[in-house]
């Protein structure tokens, strides 16, 4: 499976952040392998990129790596709505999945709706609700978004584009300085001052 990671790079000219989608892994499932050891070539990434802010072209190595873009993540909270007909079995399930003592589990049963678990993955939240519903308790799962941890400017940064045209390559190459032609005419001589 081919997966892509969105990283943030800084333009070498203007210093502004830009998105760059980079391959994290590559699958060669559809590449033909020949009996003599030859295989179909995989596409190579471009060496030149154009900044999305100032529109200048630079080599890939010149863009400074700032970090990976972290999008907002979701966590799940489980609330106990009603304990159900068998309060003892409900209390056993609560203690087994949350690790609380008998006093805390009893207070959740006496004061519904009660938040019993927070910050869970979806799989763990579903396992708790399935176990509680199996003993007759009523519960609900709520989702909430947590802070992504990336600066706001990274979220709104434009993407850098591949610059494959010859004009971009010519503009990014350092120019050679021409040598000055020697002056024509009489060669100046140095006169020594005699003491």
Coordinates of C-alpha atoms in Angstrom, one line a residue:
X1 CA 0.0 0.0 0.0
X2 CA 1.3 3.4 -0.9
X3 CA 0.9 6.0 1.9
X4 CA 1.6 9.7 1.9
X5 CA 2.8 11.9 4.8
X6 CA 2.2 15.7 4.7
X7 CA 5.3 17.5 5.9
X8 CA 5.9 21.2 6.3
X9 CA 9.0 22.8 4.6
X10 CA 10.2 26.4 4.6
X11 CA 11.0 28.2 1.3
X12 CA 14.6 29.1 1.0
X13 CA 13.7 32.5 -0.5
X14 CA 10.8 33.8 1.5
X15 CA 10.9 31.5 4.5
X16 CA 7.2 30.8 4.5
X17 CA 5.8 27.3 5.4
X18 CA 4.6 25.1 2.5
X19 CA 2.9 21.7 2.5
X20 CA 4.8 18.9 0.7
X21 CA 3.2 15.5 0.2
X22 CA 6.0 12.9 0.5
X23 CA 5.7 9.2 0.0
X24 CA 6.0 7.3 3.4
X25 CA 5.9 3.9 1.7
X26 CA 5.5 2.7 -1.9
X27 CA 4.0 -0.5 -3.2
X28 CA 5.4 -2.0 -6.4
X29 CA 2.3 -4.3 -7.0
X30 CA 1.8 -3.3 -10.6
X31 CA 5.5 -3.1 -11.6
X32 CA 6.5 -5.8 -14.1
X33 CA 9.6 -7.8 -13.2
X34 CA 11.4 -9.4 -16.2
X35 CA 13.4 -12.6 -16.2
X36 CA 16.7 -10.9 -16.9
X37 CA 16.4 -8.8 -13.7
X38 CA 15.0 -5.7 -15.3
X39 CA 11.9 -4.1 -13.8
X40 CA 9.7 -1.2 -15.0
X41 CA 11.1 2.0 -13.5
X42 CA 9.2 3.6 -10.7
X43 CA 8.6 7.4 -11.1
X44 CA 11.3 9.4 -9.4
X45 CA 10.4 12.6 -7.5
X46 CA 11.3 15.9 -9.1
X47 CA 14.4 17.7 -7.9
X48 CA 12.9 21.2 -8.5
X49 CA 9.9 22.7 -6.6
X50 CA 8.1 26.0 -6.9
X51 CA 7.1 27.8 -3.7
X52 CA 3.3 28.3 -3.2
X53 CA 3.8 31.7 -1.6
X54 CA 6.6 33.6 -3.6
X55 CA 6.5 31.4 -6.7
X56 CA 10.3 31.0 -6.9
X57 CA 11.9 27.8 -7.9
X58 CA 14.5 25.9 -5.7
X59 CA 16.0 22.5 -5.4
X60 CA 14.3 20.1 -3.0
X61 CA 17.3 20.0 -0.7
X62 CA 17.1 23.8 -0.2
X63 CA 13.7 23.6 1.4
X64 CA 14.2 23.4 5.2
X65 CA 12.2 20.7 7.0
X66 CA 10.0 22.2 9.7
X67 CA 8.0 19.1 10.9
X68 CA 5.2 16.8 10.1
X69 CA 1.7 18.2 9.8
X70 CA -0.5 16.8 12.6
X71 CA -4.2 17.0 12.0
X72 CA -6.8 17.1 14.7
X73 CA -7.4 13.8 16.3
X74 CA -10.6 12.4 17.7
X75 CA -11.0 10.7 21.1
X76 CA -14.1 9.1 22.5
X77 CA -15.8 9.4 25.9
X78 CA -18.2 6.8 27.4
X79 CA -21.1 7.9 29.6
X80 CA -23.3 5.5 31.7
X81 CA -27.0 6.6 31.2
X82 CA -28.8 3.8 33.2
X83 CA -27.4 0.9 35.2
X84 CA -29.8 -1.7 34.0
X85 CA -31.7 -4.5 35.8
X86 CA -28.6 -6.3 37.3
X87 CA -26.6 -3.6 39.2
X88 CA -24.0 -6.1 40.5
X89 CA -23.0 -7.3 37.0
X90 CA -22.9 -3.7 35.7
X91 CA -20.6 -2.8 38.6
X92 CA -18.3 -5.8 37.8
X93 CA -18.0 -4.7 34.2
X94 CA -17.3 -1.1 35.2
X95 CA -14.5 -2.2 37.6
X96 CA -13.0 -4.6 35.0
X97 CA -12.8 -2.1 32.2
X98 CA -11.9 1.1 34.1
X99 CA -10.0 -0.3 37.1
X100 CA -11.8 1.8 39.7
X101 CA -12.6 0.8 43.2
X102 CA -16.0 -0.4 44.5
X103 CA -16.9 3.0 46.0
X104 CA -16.4 4.8 42.7
X105 CA -18.3 2.2 40.7
X106 CA -21.2 2.4 43.2
X107 CA -21.3 6.3 42.9
X108 CA -21.6 6.0 39.1
X109 CA -24.5 3.6 39.4
X110 CA -26.3 5.9 41.9
X111 CA -25.8 9.1 39.9
X112 CA -26.5 8.5 36.2
X113 CA -25.6 9.9 33.7
X114 CA -22.0 9.6 34.7
X115 CA -18.8 9.9 32.6
X116 CA -17.0 6.6 33.2
X117 CA -14.1 6.7 30.6
X118 CA -12.6 9.6 28.7
X119 CA -9.9 9.9 26.0
X120 CA -10.4 6.4 24.5
X121 CA -9.9 5.1 21.0
X122 CA -13.0 4.1 19.1
X123 CA -12.3 0.4 19.4
X124 CA -11.8 0.6 23.2
X125 CA -14.9 2.7 23.6
X126 CA -17.0 0.2 21.6
X127 CA -15.7 -2.7 23.7
X128 CA -16.8 -1.0 26.9
X129 CA -20.2 -0.1 25.6
X130 CA -20.7 -3.6 24.2
X131 CA -19.8 -5.2 27.5
X132 CA -22.2 -2.8 29.4
X133 CA -25.0 -3.3 27.0
X134 CA -24.6 -7.1 27.3
X135 CA -25.5 -6.9 31.0
X136 CA -28.4 -4.5 30.3
X137 CA -26.9 -1.1 31.1
X138 CA -27.5 1.9 28.8
X139 CA -24.5 3.9 27.8
X140 CA -23.5 6.4 25.1
X141 CA -20.2 7.2 23.3
X142 CA -19.3 10.8 22.5
X143 CA -16.5 12.0 20.2
X144 CA -14.4 15.1 20.8
X145 CA -11.6 16.7 18.9
X146 CA -8.2 17.3 20.5
X147 CA -5.7 19.9 19.6
X148 CA -3.5 18.9 16.7
X149 CA -0.3 20.4 18.1
X150 CA 0.7 22.1 14.8
X151 CA 0.8 25.9 14.4
X152 CA -2.2 27.5 12.7
X153 CA 0.0 28.8 9.9
X154 CA 0.9 25.3 9.0
X155 CA -2.7 24.3 8.5
X156 CA -3.3 27.1 6.0
X157 CA 0.1 26.8 4.2
X158 CA 0.0 26.4 0.4
X159 CA 1.5 23.3 -1.3
X160 CA 4.8 23.4 -3.2
X161 CA 4.5 22.3 -6.8
X162 CA 6.9 20.3 -9.0
X163 CA 8.7 22.6 -11.4
X164 CA 9.8 20.4 -14.3
X165 CA 10.1 22.9 -17.1
X166 CA 13.4 23.9 -18.6
X167 CA 12.9 27.6 -17.7
X168 CA 12.7 26.8 -14.0
X169 CA 15.8 24.7 -14.2
X170 CA 17.7 27.4 -16.0
X171 CA 16.6 30.0 -13.5
X172 CA 17.7 27.9 -10.5
X173 CA 21.2 27.2 -11.8
X174 CA 24.0 29.4 -10.7
X175 CA 25.2 31.7 -13.5
X176 CA 28.7 31.6 -14.6
X177 CA 30.7 34.8 -14.5
X178 CA 32.4 35.7 -17.7
X179 CA 36.0 36.4 -17.6
X180 CA 37.0 39.9 -18.5
X181 CA 38.9 40.1 -21.8
X182 CA 42.3 41.6 -21.5
X183 CA 42.5 45.3 -22.4
X184 CA 43.9 45.9 -25.9
X185 CA 46.5 48.6 -26.4
X186 CA 49.8 49.4 -24.8
X187 CA 50.6 47.4 -21.7
X188 CA 51.2 49.7 -18.7
X189 CA 54.7 49.4 -17.3
X190 CA 55.8 50.0 -13.8
X191 CA 58.4 52.6 -13.3
X192 CA 60.7 52.2 -10.4
X193 CA 61.7 55.2 -8.4
X194 CA 65.4 55.4 -8.3
X195 CA 66.9 56.6 -5.0

